[in-house]
Tab-separated table of C-alpha atoms in Angstrom:
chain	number	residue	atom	x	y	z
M	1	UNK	CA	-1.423	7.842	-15.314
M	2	UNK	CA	-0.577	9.940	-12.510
M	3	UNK	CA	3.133	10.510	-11.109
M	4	UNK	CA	2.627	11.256	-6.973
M	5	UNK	CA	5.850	11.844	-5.137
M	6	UNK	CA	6.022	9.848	-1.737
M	7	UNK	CA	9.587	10.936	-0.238
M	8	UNK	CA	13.055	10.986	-0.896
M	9	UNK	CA	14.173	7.222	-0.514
M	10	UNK	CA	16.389	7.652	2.224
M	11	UNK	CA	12.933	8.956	4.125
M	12	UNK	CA	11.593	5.537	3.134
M	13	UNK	CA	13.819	3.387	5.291
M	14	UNK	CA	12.485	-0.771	5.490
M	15	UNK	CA	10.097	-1.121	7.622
M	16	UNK	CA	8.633	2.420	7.138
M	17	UNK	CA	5.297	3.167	5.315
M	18	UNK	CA	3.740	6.730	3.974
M	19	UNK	CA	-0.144	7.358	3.314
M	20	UNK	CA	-0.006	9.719	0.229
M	21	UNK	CA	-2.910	11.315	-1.492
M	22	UNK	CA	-3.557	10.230	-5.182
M	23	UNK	CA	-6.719	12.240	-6.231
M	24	UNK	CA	-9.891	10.674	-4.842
M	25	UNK	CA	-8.350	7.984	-3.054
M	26	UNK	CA	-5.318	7.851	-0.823
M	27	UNK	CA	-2.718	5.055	-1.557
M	28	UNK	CA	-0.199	3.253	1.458
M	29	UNK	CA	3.371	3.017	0.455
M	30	UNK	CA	5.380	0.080	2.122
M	31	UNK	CA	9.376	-0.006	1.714
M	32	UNK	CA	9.603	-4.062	2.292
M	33	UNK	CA	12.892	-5.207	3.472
M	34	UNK	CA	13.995	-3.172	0.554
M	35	UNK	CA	11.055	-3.468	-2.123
M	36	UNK	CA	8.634	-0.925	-2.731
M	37	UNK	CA	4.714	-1.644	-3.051
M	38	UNK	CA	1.835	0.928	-2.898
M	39	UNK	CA	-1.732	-0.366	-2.221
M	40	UNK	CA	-5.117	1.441	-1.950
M	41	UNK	CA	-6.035	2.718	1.792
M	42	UNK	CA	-9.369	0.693	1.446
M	43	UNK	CA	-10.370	-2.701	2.212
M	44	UNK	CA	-12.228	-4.954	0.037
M	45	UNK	CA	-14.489	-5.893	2.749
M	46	UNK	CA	-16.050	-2.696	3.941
M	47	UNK	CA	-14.486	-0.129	2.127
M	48	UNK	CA	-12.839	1.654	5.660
M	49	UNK	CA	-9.955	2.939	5.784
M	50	UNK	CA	-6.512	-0.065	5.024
M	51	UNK	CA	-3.543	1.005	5.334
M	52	UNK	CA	-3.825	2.655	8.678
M	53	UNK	CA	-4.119	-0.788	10.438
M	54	UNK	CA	-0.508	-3.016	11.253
M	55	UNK	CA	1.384	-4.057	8.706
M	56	UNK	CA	4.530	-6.984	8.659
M	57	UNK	CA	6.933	-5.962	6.968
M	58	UNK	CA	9.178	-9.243	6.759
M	59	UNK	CA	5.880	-10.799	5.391
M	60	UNK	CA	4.950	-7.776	2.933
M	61	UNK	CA	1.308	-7.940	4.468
M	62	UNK	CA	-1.512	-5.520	5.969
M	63	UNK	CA	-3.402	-5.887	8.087
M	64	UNK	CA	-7.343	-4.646	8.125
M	65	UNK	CA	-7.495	-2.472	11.540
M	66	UNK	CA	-11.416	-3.177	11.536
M	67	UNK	CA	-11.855	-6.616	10.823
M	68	UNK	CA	-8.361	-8.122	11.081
M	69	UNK	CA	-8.163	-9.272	6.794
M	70	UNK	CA	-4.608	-9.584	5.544
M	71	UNK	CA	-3.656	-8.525	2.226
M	72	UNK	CA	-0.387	-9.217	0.335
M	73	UNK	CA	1.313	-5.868	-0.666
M	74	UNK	CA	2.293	-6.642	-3.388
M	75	UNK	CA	-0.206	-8.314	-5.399
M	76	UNK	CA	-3.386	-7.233	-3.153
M	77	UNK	CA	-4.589	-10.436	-3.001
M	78	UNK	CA	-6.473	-11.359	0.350
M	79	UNK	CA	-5.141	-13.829	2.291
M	80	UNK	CA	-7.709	-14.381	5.064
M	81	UNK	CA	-11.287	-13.573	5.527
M	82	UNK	CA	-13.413	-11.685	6.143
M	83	UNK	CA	-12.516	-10.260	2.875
M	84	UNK	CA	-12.240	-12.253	-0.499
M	85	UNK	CA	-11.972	-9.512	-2.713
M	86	UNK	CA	-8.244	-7.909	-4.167
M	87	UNK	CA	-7.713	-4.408	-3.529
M	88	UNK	CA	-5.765	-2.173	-6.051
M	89	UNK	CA	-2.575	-1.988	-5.973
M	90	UNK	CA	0.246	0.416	-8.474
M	91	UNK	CA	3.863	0.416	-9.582
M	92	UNK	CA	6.556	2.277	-7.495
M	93	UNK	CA	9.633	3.387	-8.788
M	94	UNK	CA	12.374	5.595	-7.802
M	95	UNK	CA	13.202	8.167	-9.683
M	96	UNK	CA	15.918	10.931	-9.426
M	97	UNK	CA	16.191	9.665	-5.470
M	98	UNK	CA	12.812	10.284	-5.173
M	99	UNK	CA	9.765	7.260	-4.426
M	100	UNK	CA	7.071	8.287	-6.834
M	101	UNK	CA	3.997	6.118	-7.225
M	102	UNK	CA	1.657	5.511	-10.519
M	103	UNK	CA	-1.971	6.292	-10.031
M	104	UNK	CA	-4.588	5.942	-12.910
M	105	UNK	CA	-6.102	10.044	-13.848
């Protein structure tokens, strides 16, 4: 696993969110009323881009900007259609003040 720093913490308010490169892929990272999730930047449906769409963050969902699918942040389950298949999703953590995300090599 790979260690990618997002931003300090206090530069990850609630209600904030940060695309962040992670190799081949790029990954969304969503402070949540306080909790921290980090999903991939691609729906299940189409494979376009995720995490540049809306997002709620009292709900801890995203929204598809394409097709209008809902996924839960934090298990990246989705919760309407047109998609019906999970998207990845990895463990956040802060560490020395610092949001860093795990991202598989």
């Amino acid at each position: 696993m790979a260690l990618i720093e997002v931003a300090p913490l206090e530069e990850l308010r609630p209600g904030s969110m940060r695309l962040v490169p992670a190799g081949a892929r790029t990954v969304g990272v969503y402070n949540c009323e306080g909790r921290l999730f980090a999903i991939e930047d691609r729906c299940s449906h189409d494979d376009g881009p995720l995490c540049q769409g809306d997002w709620e963050p009292g709900a801890c969902v995203v929204v598809c900007p394409r097709h209008g699918a809902r996924f839960d942040l934090e298990t990246g389950i989705p919760m309407t259609l047109p998609a019906f298949l999970p998207v990845e999703t990895f463990p956040v953590s802060v560490r020395d003040g610092s949001v860093v995300v795990e991202v598989p090599d």
